[in-house]
Short mmCIF file of C-alpha atoms and ligand atoms in Angstrom, two decimals:
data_model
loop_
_atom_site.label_atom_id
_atom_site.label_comp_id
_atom_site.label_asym_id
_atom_site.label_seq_id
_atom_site.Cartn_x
_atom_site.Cartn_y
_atom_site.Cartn_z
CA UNK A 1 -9.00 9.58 -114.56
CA UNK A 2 -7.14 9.65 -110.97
CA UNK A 3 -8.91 9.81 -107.37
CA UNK A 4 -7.95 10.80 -104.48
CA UNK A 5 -7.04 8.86 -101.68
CA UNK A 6 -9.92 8.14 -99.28
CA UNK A 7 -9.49 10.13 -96.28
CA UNK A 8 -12.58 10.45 -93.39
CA UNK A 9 -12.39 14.45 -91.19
CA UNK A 10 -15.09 15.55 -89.17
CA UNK A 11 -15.37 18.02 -86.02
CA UNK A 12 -16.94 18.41 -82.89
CA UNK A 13 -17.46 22.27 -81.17
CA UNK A 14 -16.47 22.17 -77.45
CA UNK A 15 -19.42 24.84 -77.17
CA UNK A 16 -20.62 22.56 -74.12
CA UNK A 17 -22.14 18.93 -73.39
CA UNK A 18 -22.01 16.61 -75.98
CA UNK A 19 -25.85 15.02 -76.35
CA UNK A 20 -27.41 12.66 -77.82
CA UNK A 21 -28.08 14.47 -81.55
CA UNK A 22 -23.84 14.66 -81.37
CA UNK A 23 -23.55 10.45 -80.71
CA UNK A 24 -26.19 9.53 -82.70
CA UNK A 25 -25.81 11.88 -85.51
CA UNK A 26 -22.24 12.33 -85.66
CA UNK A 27 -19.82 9.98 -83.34
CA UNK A 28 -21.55 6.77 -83.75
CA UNK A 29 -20.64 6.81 -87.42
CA UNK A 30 -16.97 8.32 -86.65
CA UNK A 31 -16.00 4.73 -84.46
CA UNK A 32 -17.81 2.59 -87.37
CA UNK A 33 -16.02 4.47 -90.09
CA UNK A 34 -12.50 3.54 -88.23
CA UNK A 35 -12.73 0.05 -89.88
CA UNK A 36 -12.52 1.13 -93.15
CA UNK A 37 -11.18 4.24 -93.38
CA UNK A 38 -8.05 6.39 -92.10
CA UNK A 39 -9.75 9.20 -90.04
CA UNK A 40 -8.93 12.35 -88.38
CA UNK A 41 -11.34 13.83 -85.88
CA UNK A 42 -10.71 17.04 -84.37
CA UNK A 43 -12.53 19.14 -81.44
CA UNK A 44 -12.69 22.31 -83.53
CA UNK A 45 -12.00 25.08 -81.27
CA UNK A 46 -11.65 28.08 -83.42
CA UNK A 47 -15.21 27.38 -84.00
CA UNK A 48 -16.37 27.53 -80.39
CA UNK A 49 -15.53 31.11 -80.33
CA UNK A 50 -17.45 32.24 -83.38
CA UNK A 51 -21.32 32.62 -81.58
CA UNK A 52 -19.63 33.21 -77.86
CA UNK A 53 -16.29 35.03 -77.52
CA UNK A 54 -15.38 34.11 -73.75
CA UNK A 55 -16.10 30.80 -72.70
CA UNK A 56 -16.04 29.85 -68.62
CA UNK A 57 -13.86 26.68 -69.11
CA UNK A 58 -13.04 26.25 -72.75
CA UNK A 59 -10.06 23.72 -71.71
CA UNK A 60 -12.38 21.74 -69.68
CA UNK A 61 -15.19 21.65 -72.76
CA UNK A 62 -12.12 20.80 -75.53
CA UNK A 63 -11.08 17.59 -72.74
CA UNK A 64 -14.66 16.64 -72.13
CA UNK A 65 -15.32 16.32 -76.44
CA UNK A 66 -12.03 14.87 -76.54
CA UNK A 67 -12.80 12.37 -73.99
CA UNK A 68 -16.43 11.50 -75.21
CA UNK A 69 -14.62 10.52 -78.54
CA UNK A 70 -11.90 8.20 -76.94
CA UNK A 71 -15.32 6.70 -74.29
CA UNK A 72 -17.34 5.80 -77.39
CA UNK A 73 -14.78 4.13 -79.11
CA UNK A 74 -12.17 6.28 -81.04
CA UNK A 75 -8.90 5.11 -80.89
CA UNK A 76 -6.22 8.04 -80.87
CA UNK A 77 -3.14 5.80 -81.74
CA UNK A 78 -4.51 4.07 -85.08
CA UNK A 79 -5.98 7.57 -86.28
CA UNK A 80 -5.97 11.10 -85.57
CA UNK A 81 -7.64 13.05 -82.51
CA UNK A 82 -6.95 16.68 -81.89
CA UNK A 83 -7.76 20.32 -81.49
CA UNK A 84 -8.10 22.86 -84.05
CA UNK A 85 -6.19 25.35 -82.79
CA UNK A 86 -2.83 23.01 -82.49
CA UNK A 87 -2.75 23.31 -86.40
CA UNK A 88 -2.61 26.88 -87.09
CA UNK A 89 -2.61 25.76 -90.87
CA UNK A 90 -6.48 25.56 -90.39
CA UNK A 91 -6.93 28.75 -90.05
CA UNK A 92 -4.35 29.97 -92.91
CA UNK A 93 -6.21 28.00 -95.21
CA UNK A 94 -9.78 29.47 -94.09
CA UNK A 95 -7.93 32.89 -94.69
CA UNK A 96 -7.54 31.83 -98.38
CA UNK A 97 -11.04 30.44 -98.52
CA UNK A 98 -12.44 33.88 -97.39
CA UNK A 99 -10.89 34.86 -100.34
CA UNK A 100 -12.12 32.22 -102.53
CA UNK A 101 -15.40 32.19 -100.86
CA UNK A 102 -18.48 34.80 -102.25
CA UNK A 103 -20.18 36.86 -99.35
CA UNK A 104 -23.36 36.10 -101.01
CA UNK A 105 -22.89 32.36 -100.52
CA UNK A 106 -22.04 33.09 -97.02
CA UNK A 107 -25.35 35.29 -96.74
CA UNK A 108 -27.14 32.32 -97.62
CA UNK A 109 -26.28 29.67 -94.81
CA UNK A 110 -29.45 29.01 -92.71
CA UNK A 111 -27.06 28.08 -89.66
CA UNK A 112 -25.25 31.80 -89.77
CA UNK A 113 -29.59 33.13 -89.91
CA UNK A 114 -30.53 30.98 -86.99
CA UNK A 115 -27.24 31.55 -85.05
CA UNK A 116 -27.05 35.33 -85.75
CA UNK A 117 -30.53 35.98 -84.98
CA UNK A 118 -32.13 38.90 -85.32
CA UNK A 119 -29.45 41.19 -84.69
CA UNK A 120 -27.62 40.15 -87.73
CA UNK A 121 -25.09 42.81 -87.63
CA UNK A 122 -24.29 42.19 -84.30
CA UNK A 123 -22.87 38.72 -85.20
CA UNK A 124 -19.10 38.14 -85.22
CA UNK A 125 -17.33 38.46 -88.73
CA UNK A 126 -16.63 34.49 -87.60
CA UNK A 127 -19.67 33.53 -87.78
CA UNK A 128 -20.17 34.54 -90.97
CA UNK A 129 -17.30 33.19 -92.40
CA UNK A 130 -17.64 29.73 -90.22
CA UNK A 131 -18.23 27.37 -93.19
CA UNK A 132 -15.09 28.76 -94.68
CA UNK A 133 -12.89 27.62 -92.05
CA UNK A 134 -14.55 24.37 -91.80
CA UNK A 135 -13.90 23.38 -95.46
CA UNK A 136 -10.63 24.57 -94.53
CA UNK A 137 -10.55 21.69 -91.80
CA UNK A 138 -11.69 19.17 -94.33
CA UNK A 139 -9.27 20.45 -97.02
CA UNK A 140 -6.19 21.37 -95.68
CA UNK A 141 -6.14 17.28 -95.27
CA UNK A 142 -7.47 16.88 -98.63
CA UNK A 143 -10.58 14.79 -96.62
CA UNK A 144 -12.51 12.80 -98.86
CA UNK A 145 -15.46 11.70 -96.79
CA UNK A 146 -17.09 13.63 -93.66
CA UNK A 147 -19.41 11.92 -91.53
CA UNK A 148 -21.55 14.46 -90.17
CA UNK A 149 -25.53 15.05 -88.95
CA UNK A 150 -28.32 16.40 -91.09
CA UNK A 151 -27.54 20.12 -90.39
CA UNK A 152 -24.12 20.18 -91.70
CA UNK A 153 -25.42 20.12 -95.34
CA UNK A 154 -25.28 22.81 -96.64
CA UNK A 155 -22.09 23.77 -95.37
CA UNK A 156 -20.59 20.29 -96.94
CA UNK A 157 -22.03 21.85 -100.50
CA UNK A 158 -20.42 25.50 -99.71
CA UNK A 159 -17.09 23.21 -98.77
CA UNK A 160 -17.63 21.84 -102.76
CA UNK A 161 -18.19 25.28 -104.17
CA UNK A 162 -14.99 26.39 -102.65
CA UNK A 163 -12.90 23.89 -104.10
CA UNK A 164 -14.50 23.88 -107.31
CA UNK A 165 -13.98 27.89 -107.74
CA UNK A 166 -10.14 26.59 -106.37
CA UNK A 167 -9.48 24.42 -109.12
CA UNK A 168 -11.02 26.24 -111.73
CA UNK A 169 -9.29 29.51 -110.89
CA UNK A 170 -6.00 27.93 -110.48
CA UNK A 171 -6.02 25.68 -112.64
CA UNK A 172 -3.20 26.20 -114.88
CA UNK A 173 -0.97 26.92 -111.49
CA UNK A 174 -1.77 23.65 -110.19
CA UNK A 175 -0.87 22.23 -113.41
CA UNK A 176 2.40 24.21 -113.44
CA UNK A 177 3.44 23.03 -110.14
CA UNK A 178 2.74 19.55 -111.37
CA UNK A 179 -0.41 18.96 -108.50
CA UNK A 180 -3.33 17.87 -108.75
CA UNK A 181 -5.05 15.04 -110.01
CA UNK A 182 -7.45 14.59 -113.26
CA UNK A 183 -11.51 13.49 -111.71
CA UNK A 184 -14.77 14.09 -113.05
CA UNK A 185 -17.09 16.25 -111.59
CA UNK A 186 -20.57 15.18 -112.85
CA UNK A 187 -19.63 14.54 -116.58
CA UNK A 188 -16.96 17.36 -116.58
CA UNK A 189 -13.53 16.44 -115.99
CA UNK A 190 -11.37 19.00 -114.15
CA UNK A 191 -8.07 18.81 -112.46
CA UNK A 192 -8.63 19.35 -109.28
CA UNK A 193 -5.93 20.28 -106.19
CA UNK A 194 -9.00 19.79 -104.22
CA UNK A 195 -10.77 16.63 -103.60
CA UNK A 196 -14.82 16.98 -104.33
CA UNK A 197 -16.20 15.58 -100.64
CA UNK A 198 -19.23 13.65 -100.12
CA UNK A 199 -20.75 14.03 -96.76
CA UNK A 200 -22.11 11.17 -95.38
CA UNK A 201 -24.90 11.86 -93.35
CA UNK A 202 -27.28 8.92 -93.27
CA UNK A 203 -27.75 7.12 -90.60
CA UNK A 204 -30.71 5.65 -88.13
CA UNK A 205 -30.37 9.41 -86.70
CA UNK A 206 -29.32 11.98 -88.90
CA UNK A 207 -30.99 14.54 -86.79
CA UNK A 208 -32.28 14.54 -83.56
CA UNK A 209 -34.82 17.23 -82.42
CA UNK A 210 -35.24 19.18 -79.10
CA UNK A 211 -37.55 17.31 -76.19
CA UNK A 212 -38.79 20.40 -75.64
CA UNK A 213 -40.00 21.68 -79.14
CA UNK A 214 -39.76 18.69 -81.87
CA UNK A 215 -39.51 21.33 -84.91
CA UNK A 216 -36.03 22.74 -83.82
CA UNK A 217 -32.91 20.41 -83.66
CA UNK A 218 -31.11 19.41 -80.30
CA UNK A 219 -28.81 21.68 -79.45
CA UNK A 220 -25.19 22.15 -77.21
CA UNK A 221 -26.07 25.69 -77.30
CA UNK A 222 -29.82 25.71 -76.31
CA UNK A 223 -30.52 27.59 -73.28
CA UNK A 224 -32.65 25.14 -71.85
CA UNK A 225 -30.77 21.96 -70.40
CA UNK A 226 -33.75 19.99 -70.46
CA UNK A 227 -34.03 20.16 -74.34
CA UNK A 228 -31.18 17.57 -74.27
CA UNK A 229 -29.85 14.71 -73.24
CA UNK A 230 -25.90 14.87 -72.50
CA UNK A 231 -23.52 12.54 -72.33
CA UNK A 232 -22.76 12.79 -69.12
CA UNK A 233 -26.47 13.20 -67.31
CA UNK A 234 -27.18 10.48 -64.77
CA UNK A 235 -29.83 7.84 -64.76
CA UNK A 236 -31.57 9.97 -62.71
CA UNK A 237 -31.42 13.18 -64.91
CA UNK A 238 -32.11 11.02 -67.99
CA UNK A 239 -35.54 10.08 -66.53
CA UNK A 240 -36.15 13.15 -65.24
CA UNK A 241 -35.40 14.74 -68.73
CA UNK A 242 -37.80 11.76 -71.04
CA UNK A 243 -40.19 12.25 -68.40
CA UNK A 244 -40.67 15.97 -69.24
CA UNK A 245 -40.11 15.81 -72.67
CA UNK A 246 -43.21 17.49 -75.01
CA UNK A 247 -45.56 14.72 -76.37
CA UNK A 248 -49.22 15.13 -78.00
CA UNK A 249 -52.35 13.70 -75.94
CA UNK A 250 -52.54 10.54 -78.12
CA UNK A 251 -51.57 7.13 -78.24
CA UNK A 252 -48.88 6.46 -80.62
CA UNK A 253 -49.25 5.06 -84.16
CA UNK A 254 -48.73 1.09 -85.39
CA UNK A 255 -47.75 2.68 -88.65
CA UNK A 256 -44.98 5.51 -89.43
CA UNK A 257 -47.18 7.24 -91.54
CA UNK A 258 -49.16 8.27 -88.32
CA UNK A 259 -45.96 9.83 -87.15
CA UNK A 260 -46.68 12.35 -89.40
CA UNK A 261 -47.76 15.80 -87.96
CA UNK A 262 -46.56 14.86 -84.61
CA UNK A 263 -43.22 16.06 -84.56
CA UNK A 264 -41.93 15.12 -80.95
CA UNK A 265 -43.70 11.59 -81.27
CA UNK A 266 -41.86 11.01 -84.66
CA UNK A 267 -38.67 12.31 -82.46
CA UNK A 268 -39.03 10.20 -79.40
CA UNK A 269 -39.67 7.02 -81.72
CA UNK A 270 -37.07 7.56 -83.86
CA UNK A 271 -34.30 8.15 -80.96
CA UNK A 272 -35.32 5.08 -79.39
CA UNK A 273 -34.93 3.45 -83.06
CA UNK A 274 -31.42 4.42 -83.23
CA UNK A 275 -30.52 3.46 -79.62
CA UNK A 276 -31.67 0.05 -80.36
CA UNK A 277 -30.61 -0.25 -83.83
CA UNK A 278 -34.00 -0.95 -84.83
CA UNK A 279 -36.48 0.75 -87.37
CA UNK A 280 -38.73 2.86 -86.42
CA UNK A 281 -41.79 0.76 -88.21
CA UNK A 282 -40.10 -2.20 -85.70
CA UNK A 283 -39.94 -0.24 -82.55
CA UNK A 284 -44.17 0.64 -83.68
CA UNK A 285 -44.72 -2.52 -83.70
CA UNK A 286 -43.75 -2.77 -80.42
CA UNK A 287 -45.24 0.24 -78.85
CA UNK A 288 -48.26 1.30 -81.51
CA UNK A 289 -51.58 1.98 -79.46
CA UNK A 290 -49.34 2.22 -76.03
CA UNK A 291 -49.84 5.80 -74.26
CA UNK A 292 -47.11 7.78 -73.32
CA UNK A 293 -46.76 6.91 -70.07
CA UNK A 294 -45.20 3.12 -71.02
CA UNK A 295 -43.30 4.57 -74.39
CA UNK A 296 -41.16 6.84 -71.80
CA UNK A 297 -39.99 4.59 -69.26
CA UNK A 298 -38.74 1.68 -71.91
CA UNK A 299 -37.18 4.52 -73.50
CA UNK A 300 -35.44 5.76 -70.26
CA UNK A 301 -34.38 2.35 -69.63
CA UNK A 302 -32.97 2.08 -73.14
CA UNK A 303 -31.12 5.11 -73.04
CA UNK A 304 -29.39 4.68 -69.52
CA UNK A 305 -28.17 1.37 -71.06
CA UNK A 306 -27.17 2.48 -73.95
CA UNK A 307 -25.37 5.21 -72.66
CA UNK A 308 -24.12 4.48 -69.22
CA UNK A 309 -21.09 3.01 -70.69
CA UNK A 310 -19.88 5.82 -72.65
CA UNK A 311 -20.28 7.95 -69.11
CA UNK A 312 -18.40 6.31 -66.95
CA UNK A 313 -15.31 6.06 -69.23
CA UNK A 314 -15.47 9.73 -69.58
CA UNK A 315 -16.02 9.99 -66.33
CA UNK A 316 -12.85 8.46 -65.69
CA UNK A 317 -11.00 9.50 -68.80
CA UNK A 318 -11.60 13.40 -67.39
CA UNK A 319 -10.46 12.47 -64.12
CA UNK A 320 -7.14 11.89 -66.18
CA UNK A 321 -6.27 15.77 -67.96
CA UNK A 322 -2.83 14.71 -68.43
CA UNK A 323 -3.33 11.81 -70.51
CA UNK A 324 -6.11 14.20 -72.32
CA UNK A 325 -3.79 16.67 -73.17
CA UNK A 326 -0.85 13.81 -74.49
CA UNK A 327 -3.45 12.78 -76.96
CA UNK A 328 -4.24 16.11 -77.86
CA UNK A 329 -0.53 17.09 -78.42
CA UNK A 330 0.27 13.78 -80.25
CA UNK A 331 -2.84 14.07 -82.60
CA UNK A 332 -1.81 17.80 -83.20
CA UNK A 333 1.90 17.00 -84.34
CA UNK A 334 0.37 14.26 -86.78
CA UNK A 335 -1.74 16.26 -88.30
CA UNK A 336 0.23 19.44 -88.32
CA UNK A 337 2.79 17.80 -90.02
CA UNK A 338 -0.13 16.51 -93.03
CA UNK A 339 -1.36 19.73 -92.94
CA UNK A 340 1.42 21.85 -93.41
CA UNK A 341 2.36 19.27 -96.43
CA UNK A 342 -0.96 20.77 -98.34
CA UNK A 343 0.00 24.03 -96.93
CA UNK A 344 3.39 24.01 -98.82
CA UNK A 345 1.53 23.41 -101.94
CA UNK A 346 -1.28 25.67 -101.43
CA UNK A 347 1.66 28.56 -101.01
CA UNK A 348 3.00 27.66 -104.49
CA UNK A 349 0.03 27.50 -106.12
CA UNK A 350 -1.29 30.73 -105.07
CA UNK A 351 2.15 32.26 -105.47
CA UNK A 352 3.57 33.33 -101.93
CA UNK A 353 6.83 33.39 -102.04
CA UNK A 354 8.94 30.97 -99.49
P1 LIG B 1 -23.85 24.02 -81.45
O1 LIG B 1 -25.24 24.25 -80.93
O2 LIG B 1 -22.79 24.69 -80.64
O3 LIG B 1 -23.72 24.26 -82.93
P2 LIG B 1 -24.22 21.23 -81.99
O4 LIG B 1 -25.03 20.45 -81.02
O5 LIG B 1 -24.88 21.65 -83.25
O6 LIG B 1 -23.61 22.47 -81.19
P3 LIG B 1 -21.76 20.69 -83.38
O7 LIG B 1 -20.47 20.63 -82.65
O8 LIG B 1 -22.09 21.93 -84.13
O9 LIG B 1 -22.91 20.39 -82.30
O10 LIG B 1 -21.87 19.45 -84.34
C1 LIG B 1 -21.13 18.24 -84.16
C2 LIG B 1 -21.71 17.14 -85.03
O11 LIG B 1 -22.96 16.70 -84.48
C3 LIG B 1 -22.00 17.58 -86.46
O12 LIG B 1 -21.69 16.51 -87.33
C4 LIG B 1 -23.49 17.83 -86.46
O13 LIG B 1 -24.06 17.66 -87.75
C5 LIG B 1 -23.96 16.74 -85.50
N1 LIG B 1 -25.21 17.12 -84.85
C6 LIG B 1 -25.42 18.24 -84.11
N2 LIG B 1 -26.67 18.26 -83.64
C7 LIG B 1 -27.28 17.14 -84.12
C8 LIG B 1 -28.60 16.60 -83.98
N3 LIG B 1 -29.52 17.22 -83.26
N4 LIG B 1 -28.88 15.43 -84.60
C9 LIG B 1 -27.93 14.78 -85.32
N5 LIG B 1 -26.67 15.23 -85.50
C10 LIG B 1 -26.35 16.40 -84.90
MG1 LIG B 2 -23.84 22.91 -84.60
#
C-alpha cells in the first residue's frame, strides 16, 4: 500500500473582519501546523462572492485576511499564501466536481440551509455548489490534511465523497495513465488519484459562538458587529463588546458539567480557555461561584493581551499594500504552477484532449 505525501490547505473568506472564532478555530492551528507540515493557505475569494455578489472593498478584505495570516505568524516564504482567484485551476477543477458531485448531496449541506435562508431559490447557483469548489481547493493540491473549525465538517466529508466517486469512476483511466497510488479506505483498498483528507478540527476552540446569542456560531457575516470580536477592534471596543455580551443571571459553575444549559456561559468560559491555553475545568477553578461582573473584565484583559499583538502588525502590515500584493503574487505563481501539475493529469484522466 502507497500514501500520499502529507500536504496541509485550508482557506479563509475575505467576506469581512477576521474574529476571534477565525484565530481560534482556524489560524491558530495553521502557524502550529507550519512545524511539521508543508502548508498552503489561501484567502479564497471565489468564495466571498457566493452569499454577496458586490462587495464595497473586496481588495481591501483579501489584504486585511492576508495580512492577519502573516501578523499571527504565517510565514509566506517557507510555505504558500495566496488568493484563490490567482489560480484559475481552482475553479476548473470545481467545474469537474459539479460534475462529479450529486445535487442531492449538495441539497443536504446545513451551511447552504442557513446561508440561503428562506428564500432558497433566491440563492446563487454558487452557493449551492460552494463545497464543490472548496474540495476543489484542497484537491487540485492533492491536500492531505485541512485544519479547519467545527463548521467545516460536513463539507470536509462531501470533499471525501467527491474523490471517492473520482477514483471509483475513473479508475481504470487513472490506472491507464499510470497515476494514482494504491491506499485503503476503511478495509477496502482502492487506487485512488485523490488523496482521502482528514480534517483536523480539534482544538481548545473548535467553535466559537456569537456574544450575542450562544446557540448560533460567530460569524464574519453577522449583521450585528457586536456578536464578534475582530481582529482588529481596539482595547476599547473589546471591552465594550465582553461587556455587552449575553450572560444568564447566575454565578458561574466550579464544575463543567454546570456549563450545561447555559450556552453563552459555556461560550465565554471556553474562549477565555483557549486564549489562555488552559482547560476550561482550570479556568472554573479559577472563576466558579464569581458573578459576571469579575468573569468579564479578566476576560477583557486576557483578550486585549492576547490579541493586541496580532493588531498592531496588521495594522502595520496594511499600511504596506505593496508588499501585500508581492506575497500574494509570489504565493499565486507557486501554487499555480502545483496546481496546474494535477490539472495536467486531471485533463488526461478525464479525456480532454491537449
Ligand atoms: P462567513 O460568515 O463569511 O462564512 P466565517 O466567520 O464562517 O465567515 P470562514 O472564512 O467561512 O469564516 O471560515 C474560515 C475558517 O474559520 C474555517 O476553518 C472555519 O471553520 C473557521 N471558523 C469560522 N467561524 C468559526 C467559529 N465561530 N469558531 C471556530 N472556527 C470558526
Ligand atoms: Mg464560514
Amino acid at each position: 500500500m502507497g500514501e500520499f505525501k502529507q500536504l496541509v490547505f485550508s482557506g479563509v473568506q475575505p467576506t469581512g473582519n477576521l474574529h476571534l472564532g477565525n484565530y481560534l478555530g482556524a489560524i491558530r492551528k495553521f502557524v502550529a501546523l507550519q512545524e511539521s507540515h508543508d502548508c498552503i493557505y489561501c484567502v479564497v475569494d471565489l468564495h466571498a462572492i457566493t452569499a454577496q455578489l458586490v462587495h464595497d472593498d473586496l481588495p481591501g478584505q483579501i489584504r486585511s485576511i492576508t495580512a492577519a495570516f502573516i501578523a499571527a505568524g504565517i510565514d509566506p516564504k517557507q510555505h504558500i499564501v495566496f488568493n484563490q482567484s490567482q489560480v484559475p485551476q481552482h475553479a476548473e477543477l470545481a467545474w469537474i466536481f459539479n460534475c462529479v458531485a450529486r445535487i442531492g448531496w449538495m441539497n443536504r449541506m446545513t451551511q447552504f440551509k442557513d446561508k440561503a435562508g428562506k428564500d432558497r431559490e433566491n440563492a446563487s447557483l454558487g452557493l449551492l455548489a460552494y463545497p464543490s469548489l472548496m474540495a476543489a481547493d484542497i484537491l487540485v493540491y492533492r491536500a492531505t490534511h485541512v485544519p479547519v473549525g467545527d463548521d467545516q465538517k460536513q463539507h470536509l466529508e462531501l470533499t471525501r465523497d467527491i474523490a471517492m466517486k473520482f477514483n471509483m469512476d475513473f479508475m481504470q483511466k487513472i490506472r491507464a495513465a499510470g497515476l494514482g497510488t494504491d491506499i485503503l479506505v476503511g478495509d477496502e483498498p482502492v487506487h485512488a488519484y485523490f488523496p482521502m483528507v482528514e480534517p483536523m478540527i480539534e482544538g481548545p476552540a473548535p467553535r466559537v459562538m456569537s456574544l450575542k446569542d450562544g446557540t448560533k456560531k460567530m460569524s464574519k457575516s453577522d449583521p450585528s458587529d457586536l456578536s464578534r470580536i475582530n481582529l482588529l477592534d481596539d482595547a476599547e471596543t473589546i471591552s465594550k463588546k465582553i461587556r455587552k455580551a449575553k450572560t444568564d443571571p447566575d454565578a458561574l459553575p466550579s464544575e463543567v458539567e454546570g456549563l450545561k444549559g447555559r450556552p453563552e456561559a459555556d461560550n465565554l468560559v471556553g474562549i477565555f480557555a483557549a486564549l489562555s491555553d488552559r482547560s476550561k475545568a482550570d479556568v472554573l477553578k479559577d472563576f466558579g461561584g464569581q458573578q459576571f461582573s469579575v468573569f468579564k473584565p479578566a476576560l477583557v484583559d486576557l483578550a486585549v493581551e492576547v490579541l493586541a499583538p496580532v493588531n498592531g502588525e496588521m495594522r502595520r502590515l496594511m499600511g504596506d499594500p505593496g508588499y501585500i500584493d508581492s506575497v500574494l503574487r509570489d504565493g499565486g505563481a507557486r501554487a499555480g504552477a502545483r496546481a496546474e501539475k494535477t490539472m495536467k493529469e486531471v485533463r488526461d484522466i478525464i479525456g480532454f484532449v491537449q
